[in-house]
Amino acid sequence: MRVLLVGAGGVGTAVTRIAARRPFFAAMVVADHDLGRAEAAVAALGGDARFRAERVDAGDEAAVTALLERHACDVLLNATDPRFVMPLFRAARTAGATYVDMAMSLSRPHPERPYEECGVKLGDTQFAQAADWEKAGALALVGMGVEPGLSDVFARHAADELFDEIEEIGVRDGANLTVDGYDFAPSFSIWTTIEECLNPPVVYEAGRGWFTTEPFSEPEVFDFPEGIGPVECVNVEHEEVLLVPRWVDARRVTFKYGLGEEFVRTLKTLHLLGLDRTEPVTVPSPAGPVRVSPRDVVAACLPDPATLGERMHGRTCAGTWVRGVKDGRPRELYLYHVVDNQWSMAEYGCQAVVWQTAVNPVIALELLATGAWSGAGVLGPEAFPARPFLDLLTAYGSPWGMREQ
Amino acid sequence: MRVLLVGAGGVGTAVTRIAARRPFFAAMVVADHDLGRAEAAVAALGGDARFRAERVDAGDEAAVTALLERHACDVLLNATDPRFVMPLFRAARTAGATYVDMAMSLSRPHPERPYEECGVKLGDTQFAQAADWEKAGALALVGMGVEPGLSDVFARHAADELFDEIEEIGVRDGANLTVDGYDFAPSFSIWTTIEECLNPPVVYEAGRGWFTTEPFSEPEVFDFPEGIGPVECVNVEHEEVLLVPRWVDARRVTFKYGLGEEFVRTLKTLHLLGLDRTEPVTVPSPAGPVRVSPRDVVAACLPDPATLGERMHGRTCAGTWVRGVKDGRPRELYLYHVVDNQWSMAEYGCQAVVWQTAVNPVIALELLATGAWSGAGVLGPEAFPARPFLDLLTAYGSPWGMREQ
């Protein structure tokens, strides 16, 4: 297998460090719009000759296609931000490469009833091309990070081995990460978090299909394992709700993010004041009036999460809660994966959230390389057998857990 | 009396409308850095020949002195923001004019122990000049708006007529103003509110003197009269705490602002995120990276309070709560003044908060013109007899009230 990894940010860099310990691929080309970032990622691997750095603009479909062809790559792994999903997805198709990403094509709210009906859903633009991929016998594996990704694998596993009938699948994400020296320092991009949290959350119900709600709807306190404890979770728009029902039979599918009360309050305040907006406002500056996006100003006031790994403490948990029936009796389980930041920093020099996202696509690449996973079309992680994935996760040194509720 | 009014913003414009109905002065020159604003204020008075508009930069001391002299003004009324207190105060002294303002020279927090000790206090820079004014037999009447201003007059009145001994004087300000069409729209400048609320609040105690606390300290719910009802109030840095103890005997003096829970939460969030800062941050813009002050961006995202009068409903209350002993028995009173926004809009075309601030310096000017108030030095409103002021307030059509607790 020859891989083109596009994006050498936090997640892309972690992908290289995890993959470098595995023998399943022959080459990994690390491409970024900033060649220096790509080179730094490769240089940190201590001379592994399978890796090389390239410069590429992820939005330039033709350039990406040419790069895939020049290096004879058979897989493109997209580790950029969601704005680049479509050009990279199309470039892989054109070059005849397998495509893997960790977030799906973007949604657009319903123009009249944004908090009741779906408009363009996450992944719709990709699924619209599914017939092309199938016809060509080519595979796009979409949403293959931790959430979506591992959470979808958990859903598949629950359906295959743990339940006869599933009432509800609820992905639940929570952490107890703190950052020394900061009262408020999100461990992920505030720009993206605002985007995720203020988009209308999507819910799936059998019979009704997909629909949306108000932001921060259905708050609940979920008790996370391994010392994280109870965190307030709210509905957030997320890929799993769109992916799981396509392959797994469940009456209801939700995604709730453990933002915690303080964070929810902060986001609500930003929204109330219009500080979440991306449309520019006019502001005085030493050089006269200038136009800036309030959301960019919020981001500029906070520390860059990529620089916080060393100051961060605590654990992050991704998991899938499932309620249903097994052998005629009600059952409730939480399948989960916890990463301790001190462990991931010591072991890989990567912050926990970033490392947890990156390990999953590397496992998926390994399963594709060995043939344990194969398929054609635009497929989510739950379209493949879960057991080999979960076993490999444990083999990578980061075991998953299961809690009977 | 010939008055130079500097500042034709909301409060300055309201001063002209209130003064125009009174015969006590011969001329009022309305000066602003924006001549158009000054002209608009004068034009709205329907041809009262006592008023004329001028352009002046309030920070240009020499220009203000020249303007005072050119129009032979014997009083300067400062209706600008507190940054211009010192140049206007000095210009009045140079020109031999009486000086009146509604906010005092700015404070600077204690460099090491900002939330325990005072640094430079509100008004310190002005009081440092008191001997000069006294020696010249000239008067600077400082803090003569509603709060400080009327609240100080209430304290004087309580000491003169209502108590034998005063335990505590607590200024309490609250409102039930709402703005149609906005979920969040402060009825006053958010820039100034942040400044006021995030400065260390100052408290006075006999024996201990002035000291500071953490922002938003000692929250209490105060029940405001005339239908406003209970509002959460917190300690805020304000002039009364510095003024009252200089002339009125009380064991404790505080100022608490009825910000309400939501507003306090909002300000705390802005502070947590660093969005209250005035030092510029670098932000991308269509024209490349620019430097902007986060607090300016917050202000730019909110509607201009000066434009909200027509959409505003409710009442604002300024008052002084006093606890002590009269005729050997404990007594507790709240002396207050309420303005209904619909009344002030209908009667003067002025928003309630702005009108309530403006009426008090006009009354003070009238008392100075008639000789009911006179003095030399740098004096607060509580240095003068309260009764004539309170009677004139009622005569202006806006009576004050008193509630026995």
CSV table of C-alpha atoms in Angstrom, one decimal, chain B residues 27-383:
chain,number,residue,atom,x,y,z
B,27,ALA,CA,-26.2,81.2,27.0
B,28,MET,CA,-25.2,77.6,26.4
B,29,VAL,CA,-22.5,76.8,23.9
B,30,VAL,CA,-22.8,73.2,22.8
B,31,ALA,CA,-19.4,71.9,21.6
B,32,ASP,CA,-18.5,68.5,20.2
B,33,HIS,CA,-15.6,67.0,18.2
B,34,ASP,CA,-18.4,66.3,15.6
B,35,LEU,CA,-19.9,69.7,14.8
B,36,GLY,CA,-22.8,67.9,13.2
B,37,ARG,CA,-23.8,66.4,16.5
B,38,ALA,CA,-23.6,69.7,18.2
B,39,GLU,CA,-25.7,71.4,15.5
B,40,ALA,CA,-28.3,68.6,15.6
B,41,ALA,CA,-28.7,69.1,19.3
B,42,VAL,CA,-29.1,72.8,19.0
B,43,ALA,CA,-31.4,72.6,15.9
B,44,ALA,CA,-33.8,70.3,17.9
B,45,LEU,CA,-34.5,73.1,20.4
B,46,GLY,CA,-36.7,75.1,18.0
B,47,GLY,CA,-34.7,78.3,17.7
B,48,ASP,CA,-33.8,79.1,21.4
B,49,ALA,CA,-31.3,81.8,20.8
B,50,ARG,CA,-29.4,81.0,24.0
B,51,PHE,CA,-27.9,77.9,22.4
B,52,ARG,CA,-25.2,77.7,19.7
B,53,ALA,CA,-23.0,74.9,18.4
B,54,GLU,CA,-19.2,74.8,18.2
B,55,ARG,CA,-16.6,72.2,17.2
B,56,VAL,CA,-14.0,71.4,19.8
B,57,ASP,CA,-11.6,68.5,20.6
B,58,ALA,CA,-12.2,67.8,24.3
B,59,GLY,CA,-8.6,66.6,24.7
B,60,ASP,CA,-7.2,69.9,23.5
B,61,GLU,CA,-7.0,71.9,26.7
B,62,ALA,CA,-5.9,75.1,25.0
B,63,ALA,CA,-8.7,75.0,22.5
B,64,VAL,CA,-11.3,74.5,25.3
B,65,THR,CA,-9.8,77.4,27.3
B,66,ALA,CA,-10.0,79.6,24.2
B,67,LEU,CA,-13.6,78.6,23.6
B,68,LEU,CA,-14.5,79.4,27.2
B,69,GLU,CA,-12.9,82.8,26.9
B,70,ARG,CA,-14.3,83.6,23.5
B,71,HIS,CA,-17.9,83.0,24.7
B,72,ALA,CA,-17.2,84.5,28.1
B,73,CYS,CA,-18.6,81.3,29.7
B,74,ASP,CA,-18.4,81.1,33.5
B,75,VAL,CA,-19.2,77.4,33.7
B,76,LEU,CA,-17.9,74.3,31.9
B,77,LEU,CA,-20.3,71.3,32.0
B,78,ASN,CA,-18.4,68.1,30.9
B,79,ALA,CA,-20.7,65.6,29.2
B,80,THR,CA,-17.9,63.6,27.5
B,81,ASP,CA,-16.5,60.2,28.5
B,82,PRO,CA,-14.1,60.0,31.5
B,83,ARG,CA,-10.9,60.0,29.4
B,84,PHE,CA,-11.5,63.8,28.9
B,85,VAL,CA,-12.0,64.7,32.6
B,86,MET,CA,-8.5,66.0,33.2
B,87,PRO,CA,-8.0,68.3,30.1
B,88,LEU,CA,-11.5,69.8,30.6
B,89,PHE,CA,-10.9,70.2,34.4
B,90,ARG,CA,-7.6,72.0,33.7
B,91,ALA,CA,-9.1,74.1,30.9
B,92,ALA,CA,-11.9,75.4,33.3
B,93,ARG,CA,-9.3,76.3,36.0
B,94,THR,CA,-7.1,78.2,33.4
B,95,ALA,CA,-10.1,80.1,32.1
B,96,GLY,CA,-11.4,80.8,35.7
B,97,ALA,CA,-14.7,79.0,35.0
B,98,THR,CA,-16.7,76.8,37.4
B,99,TYR,CA,-16.3,73.1,36.4
B,100,VAL,CA,-19.0,70.5,36.6
B,101,ASP,CA,-18.7,66.8,35.6
B,102,MET,CA,-20.7,63.5,35.9
B,103,ALA,CA,-17.8,61.1,36.3
B,104,MET,CA,-14.4,61.6,37.9
B,105,SER,CA,-10.8,61.2,36.8
B,106,LEU,CA,-9.9,57.5,36.2
B,107,SER,CA,-8.5,55.0,38.6
B,108,ARG,CA,-5.5,52.7,38.2
B,109,PRO,CA,-5.5,49.4,40.1
B,110,HIS,CA,-2.9,48.6,42.7
B,111,PRO,CA,0.1,47.1,40.8
B,112,GLU,CA,0.6,44.2,43.2
B,113,ARG,CA,-2.6,43.7,45.2
B,114,PRO,CA,-5.4,45.0,42.8
B,115,TYR,CA,-8.2,43.1,44.6
B,116,GLU,CA,-7.2,44.2,48.1
B,117,GLU,CA,-5.8,47.6,48.0
B,118,CYS,CA,-6.6,50.8,46.1
B,119,GLY,CA,-4.1,52.1,43.6
B,120,VAL,CA,-4.9,55.5,42.1
B,121,LYS,CA,-8.6,56.0,43.1
B,122,LEU,CA,-11.4,57.6,41.0
B,123,GLY,CA,-11.0,61.4,41.4
B,124,ASP,CA,-7.6,61.3,43.0
B,125,THR,CA,-6.1,63.3,40.2
B,126,GLN,CA,-8.8,65.9,40.6
B,127,PHE,CA,-8.6,66.1,44.4
B,128,ALA,CA,-4.8,66.6,44.2
B,129,GLN,CA,-5.6,70.0,42.7
B,130,ALA,CA,-8.2,70.9,45.4
B,131,ALA,CA,-5.9,73.5,47.1
B,132,ASP,CA,-5.4,75.4,43.8
B,133,TRP,CA,-9.2,75.7,43.3
B,134,GLU,CA,-9.8,76.7,46.9
B,135,LYS,CA,-7.0,79.3,46.8
B,136,ALA,CA,-8.6,80.8,43.7
B,137,GLY,CA,-12.0,80.7,45.3
B,138,ALA,CA,-13.1,78.6,42.3
B,139,LEU,CA,-15.4,75.6,42.3
B,140,ALA,CA,-15.1,72.2,40.7
B,141,LEU,CA,-18.3,70.3,41.3
B,142,VAL,CA,-17.4,66.7,40.6
B,143,GLY,CA,-19.6,63.6,40.1
B,144,MET,CA,-22.8,65.5,39.5
B,145,GLY,CA,-24.9,63.2,37.3
B,146,VAL,CA,-27.4,60.7,38.7
B,147,GLU,CA,-24.9,58.2,40.1
B,148,PRO,CA,-22.6,59.7,41.2
B,149,GLY,CA,-24.7,62.9,41.7
B,150,LEU,CA,-28.3,62.5,42.9
B,151,SER,CA,-27.2,59.4,44.9
B,152,ASP,CA,-24.7,61.6,46.8
B,153,VAL,CA,-27.4,64.2,47.4
B,154,PHE,CA,-29.6,61.5,48.9
B,155,ALA,CA,-26.8,60.5,51.2
B,156,ARG,CA,-26.5,64.2,52.4
B,157,HIS,CA,-30.2,64.4,52.9
B,158,ALA,CA,-30.3,61.2,54.9
B,159,ALA,CA,-27.5,62.5,57.2
B,160,ASP,CA,-29.1,65.9,57.6
B,161,GLU,CA,-32.7,65.0,58.2
B,162,LEU,CA,-33.4,61.3,58.4
B,163,PHE,CA,-30.7,59.8,60.7
B,164,ASP,CA,-28.8,60.6,63.9
B,165,GLU,CA,-26.2,58.0,63.2
B,166,ILE,CA,-25.5,56.1,59.9
B,167,GLU,CA,-24.2,52.5,59.9
B,168,GLU,CA,-24.1,51.9,56.1
B,169,ILE,CA,-24.8,53.9,52.9
B,170,GLY,CA,-25.2,51.7,49.9
B,171,VAL,CA,-26.0,53.1,46.5
B,172,ARG,CA,-28.2,50.6,44.6
B,173,ASP,CA,-29.0,50.9,40.9
B,174,GLY,CA,-31.4,48.7,39.0
B,175,ALA,CA,-33.7,48.6,36.0
B,176,ASN,CA,-36.2,46.4,34.2
B,177,LEU,CA,-35.4,47.9,30.7
B,178,THR,CA,-35.9,45.6,27.8
B,179,VAL,CA,-35.2,46.3,24.1
B,180,ASP,CA,-37.7,45.0,21.5
B,181,GLY,CA,-36.1,42.7,18.9
B,182,TYR,CA,-32.9,42.1,20.8
B,183,ASP,CA,-32.1,39.2,23.1
B,184,PHE,CA,-29.1,41.1,24.5
B,185,ALA,CA,-28.8,44.9,24.1
B,186,PRO,CA,-27.3,46.9,26.9
B,187,SER,CA,-29.0,50.2,27.4
B,188,PHE,CA,-25.6,51.9,27.9
B,189,SER,CA,-22.1,51.6,26.3
B,190,ILE,CA,-20.8,48.0,26.7
B,191,TRP,CA,-17.2,49.5,26.5
B,192,THR,CA,-17.8,51.6,29.6
B,193,THR,CA,-19.7,48.9,31.4
B,194,ILE,CA,-16.8,46.5,31.0
B,195,GLU,CA,-14.5,49.2,32.2
B,196,GLU,CA,-16.7,49.9,35.3
B,197,CYS,CA,-17.4,46.3,36.1
B,198,LEU,CA,-14.0,44.7,35.7
B,199,ASN,CA,-12.1,47.4,37.6
B,200,PRO,CA,-11.7,46.3,41.2
B,201,PRO,CA,-14.8,47.5,43.2
B,202,VAL,CA,-14.0,49.9,46.0
B,203,VAL,CA,-15.5,49.8,49.4
B,204,TYR,CA,-15.2,52.2,52.3
B,205,GLU,CA,-15.2,51.3,56.0
B,206,ALA,CA,-14.5,53.7,58.9
B,207,GLY,CA,-11.2,52.8,60.6
B,208,ARG,CA,-10.0,50.8,57.5
B,209,GLY,CA,-10.5,53.4,54.9
B,210,TRP,CA,-10.9,52.5,51.2
B,211,PHE,CA,-10.1,49.1,49.9
B,212,THR,CA,-10.9,46.9,46.9
B,213,THR,CA,-12.4,43.5,46.3
B,214,GLU,CA,-12.7,41.0,43.5
B,215,PRO,CA,-15.0,42.1,40.6
B,216,PHE,CA,-18.7,41.2,41.2
B,217,SER,CA,-18.2,40.7,44.9
B,218,GLU,CA,-21.0,40.5,47.6
B,219,PRO,CA,-23.9,39.7,45.3
B,220,GLU,CA,-27.3,40.5,46.8
B,221,VAL,CA,-30.8,40.7,45.5
B,222,PHE,CA,-32.2,44.2,46.0
B,223,ASP,CA,-35.9,44.8,45.6
B,224,PHE,CA,-36.3,48.0,43.5
B,225,PRO,CA,-39.5,50.1,43.8
B,226,GLU,CA,-42.2,51.1,41.3
B,227,GLY,CA,-42.6,47.7,39.7
B,228,ILE,CA,-39.0,47.0,38.9
B,229,GLY,CA,-38.7,44.3,41.5
B,230,PRO,CA,-35.8,42.2,42.6
B,231,VAL,CA,-32.5,42.4,40.7
B,232,GLU,CA,-29.1,40.8,41.5
B,233,CYS,CA,-26.7,43.6,42.4
B,234,VAL,CA,-22.9,43.3,42.8
B,235,ASN,CA,-20.1,45.6,44.0
B,236,VAL,CA,-18.8,47.9,41.2
B,237,GLU,CA,-16.2,50.6,41.4
B,238,HIS,CA,-18.1,53.9,41.5
B,239,GLU,CA,-17.5,57.5,42.6
B,240,GLU,CA,-20.0,57.6,45.4
B,241,VAL,CA,-17.8,55.3,47.5
B,242,LEU,CA,-15.0,57.9,47.2
B,243,LEU,CA,-17.2,61.0,47.6
B,244,VAL,CA,-19.6,60.2,50.4
B,245,PRO,CA,-17.1,59.5,53.2
B,246,ARG,CA,-15.4,62.9,52.6
B,247,TRP,CA,-18.5,64.8,53.7
B,248,VAL,CA,-20.9,62.3,55.3
B,249,ASP,CA,-20.3,60.3,58.5
B,250,ALA,CA,-21.0,56.6,57.8
B,251,ARG,CA,-19.3,53.4,59.0
B,252,ARG,CA,-19.5,51.7,55.6
B,253,VAL,CA,-20.2,52.9,52.0
B,254,THR,CA,-20.7,50.6,49.0
B,255,PHE,CA,-22.0,50.8,45.4
B,256,LYS,CA,-23.9,47.9,43.9
B,257,TYR,CA,-25.0,47.8,40.4
B,258,GLY,CA,-28.1,45.8,39.5
B,259,LEU,CA,-26.6,44.1,36.5
B,260,GLY,CA,-28.8,41.0,36.8
B,261,GLU,CA,-27.5,37.5,36.7
B,262,GLU,CA,-27.4,37.2,32.9
B,263,PHE,CA,-25.4,40.3,32.5
B,264,VAL,CA,-22.9,39.4,35.2
B,265,ARG,CA,-22.5,36.0,33.6
B,266,THR,CA,-21.9,37.6,30.2
B,267,LEU,CA,-19.2,39.9,31.5
B,268,LYS,CA,-17.5,37.1,33.3
B,269,THR,CA,-17.5,35.1,30.1
B,270,LEU,CA,-16.0,38.0,28.1
B,271,HIS,CA,-13.3,38.3,30.8
B,272,LEU,CA,-12.6,34.5,30.8
B,273,LEU,CA,-12.1,34.6,27.0
B,274,GLY,CA,-10.0,37.7,27.1
B,275,LEU,CA,-12.6,39.5,25.0
B,276,ASP,CA,-12.8,42.4,27.5
B,277,ARG,CA,-9.1,43.4,26.7
B,278,THR,CA,-8.3,46.6,25.0
B,279,GLU,CA,-4.7,45.6,23.9
B,280,PRO,CA,-5.0,44.6,20.3
B,281,VAL,CA,-4.8,41.1,18.9
B,282,THR,CA,-3.8,40.1,15.4
B,283,VAL,CA,-6.7,38.8,13.3
B,284,PRO,CA,-6.9,37.8,9.6
B,285,SER,CA,-9.0,40.2,7.4
B,286,PRO,CA,-9.7,40.4,3.7
B,287,ALA,CA,-6.9,42.9,3.5
B,288,GLY,CA,-4.4,40.7,5.4
B,289,PRO,CA,-3.7,40.5,9.2
B,290,VAL,CA,-4.9,43.5,11.2
B,291,ARG,CA,-4.7,44.5,14.8
B,292,VAL,CA,-7.9,45.2,16.7
B,293,SER,CA,-9.0,45.6,20.3
B,294,PRO,CA,-11.2,42.7,21.3
B,295,ARG,CA,-13.4,45.0,23.4
B,296,ASP,CA,-14.0,47.2,20.3
B,297,VAL,CA,-15.2,44.1,18.5
B,298,VAL,CA,-17.6,43.2,21.3
B,299,ALA,CA,-19.0,46.8,21.0
B,300,ALA,CA,-19.2,46.5,17.2
B,301,CYS,CA,-21.3,43.3,17.5
B,302,LEU,CA,-24.0,45.0,19.7
B,303,PRO,CA,-26.5,47.6,18.7
B,304,ASP,CA,-25.6,51.2,19.5
B,305,PRO,CA,-27.5,52.0,22.7
B,306,ALA,CA,-28.1,55.6,21.6
B,307,THR,CA,-30.4,54.3,18.8
B,308,LEU,CA,-32.5,52.0,21.1
B,309,GLY,CA,-34.7,54.5,22.9
B,310,GLU,CA,-37.8,53.9,20.7
B,311,ARG,CA,-37.5,50.1,21.1
B,312,MET,CA,-36.9,50.2,24.9
B,313,HIS,CA,-39.5,49.5,27.6
B,314,GLY,CA,-39.4,49.7,31.3
B,315,ARG,CA,-37.9,51.8,34.1
B,316,THR,CA,-34.6,52.6,35.6
B,317,CYS,CA,-34.0,53.3,39.3
B,318,ALA,CA,-31.1,55.1,41.0
B,319,GLY,CA,-31.1,55.4,44.7
B,320,THR,CA,-29.4,55.3,48.1
B,321,TRP,CA,-30.1,52.8,50.7
B,322,VAL,CA,-29.3,53.9,54.3
B,323,ARG,CA,-29.2,51.9,57.5
B,324,GLY,CA,-28.7,53.6,60.9
B,325,VAL,CA,-30.4,55.0,64.0
B,326,LYS,CA,-33.0,57.8,64.4
B,327,ASP,CA,-34.3,58.9,67.8
B,328,GLY,CA,-32.6,55.8,69.4
B,329,ARG,CA,-34.3,53.3,67.0
B,330,PRO,CA,-32.9,51.4,64.1
B,331,ARG,CA,-34.0,52.7,60.7
B,332,GLU,CA,-33.5,51.6,57.1
B,333,LEU,CA,-34.5,53.7,54.1
B,334,TYR,CA,-34.2,53.7,50.4
B,335,LEU,CA,-34.2,57.1,48.7
B,336,TYR,CA,-34.7,56.8,45.0
B,337,HIS,CA,-35.5,58.2,41.7
B,338,VAL,CA,-37.3,56.3,38.9
B,339,VAL,CA,-37.6,57.2,35.3
B,340,ASP,CA,-39.9,55.5,32.9
B,341,ASN,CA,-38.5,55.2,29.4
B,342,GLN,CA,-41.8,55.8,27.7
B,343,TRP,CA,-42.3,59.0,29.7
B,344,SER,CA,-38.8,60.3,28.9
B,345,MET,CA,-39.1,59.4,25.3
B,346,ALA,CA,-42.5,61.1,25.0
B,347,GLU,CA,-41.6,64.1,27.0
B,348,TYR,CA,-38.0,64.8,25.9
B,349,GLY,CA,-37.2,62.3,23.1
B,350,CYS,CA,-34.5,60.9,25.4
B,351,GLN,CA,-33.9,57.3,26.6
B,352,ALA,CA,-34.5,56.9,30.4
B,353,VAL,CA,-30.9,56.2,31.5
B,354,VAL,CA,-29.5,59.2,29.5
B,355,TRP,CA,-32.3,61.6,30.7
B,356,GLN,CA,-31.9,60.6,34.3
B,357,THR,CA,-28.2,61.3,34.1
B,358,ALA,CA,-28.7,64.7,32.4
B,359,VAL,CA,-31.4,66.2,34.6
B,360,ASN,CA,-29.1,66.4,37.6
B,361,PRO,CA,-26.3,68.6,36.4
B,362,VAL,CA,-28.9,71.0,34.9
B,363,ILE,CA,-30.5,71.3,38.4
B,364,ALA,CA,-27.0,71.8,39.9
B,365,LEU,CA,-26.3,74.6,37.4
B,366,GLU,CA,-29.6,76.2,38.3
B,367,LEU,CA,-28.7,76.1,42.1
B,368,LEU,CA,-25.3,77.6,41.3
B,369,ALA,CA,-26.9,80.3,39.1
B,370,THR,CA,-29.4,81.3,41.9
B,371,GLY,CA,-26.7,81.1,44.6
B,372,ALA,CA,-28.5,78.3,46.5
B,373,TRP,CA,-25.3,76.3,46.1
B,374,SER,CA,-21.9,78.0,46.3
B,375,GLY,CA,-18.4,77.0,47.4
B,376,ALA,CA,-14.8,76.8,46.5
B,377,GLY,CA,-12.5,73.8,45.9
B,378,VAL,CA,-13.1,70.4,44.5
B,379,LEU,CA,-16.4,69.3,46.0
B,380,GLY,CA,-18.9,66.5,45.6
B,381,PRO,CA,-22.6,66.9,45.6
B,382,GLU,CA,-22.8,65.9,49.2
B,383,ALA,CA,-20.8,69.0,50.2
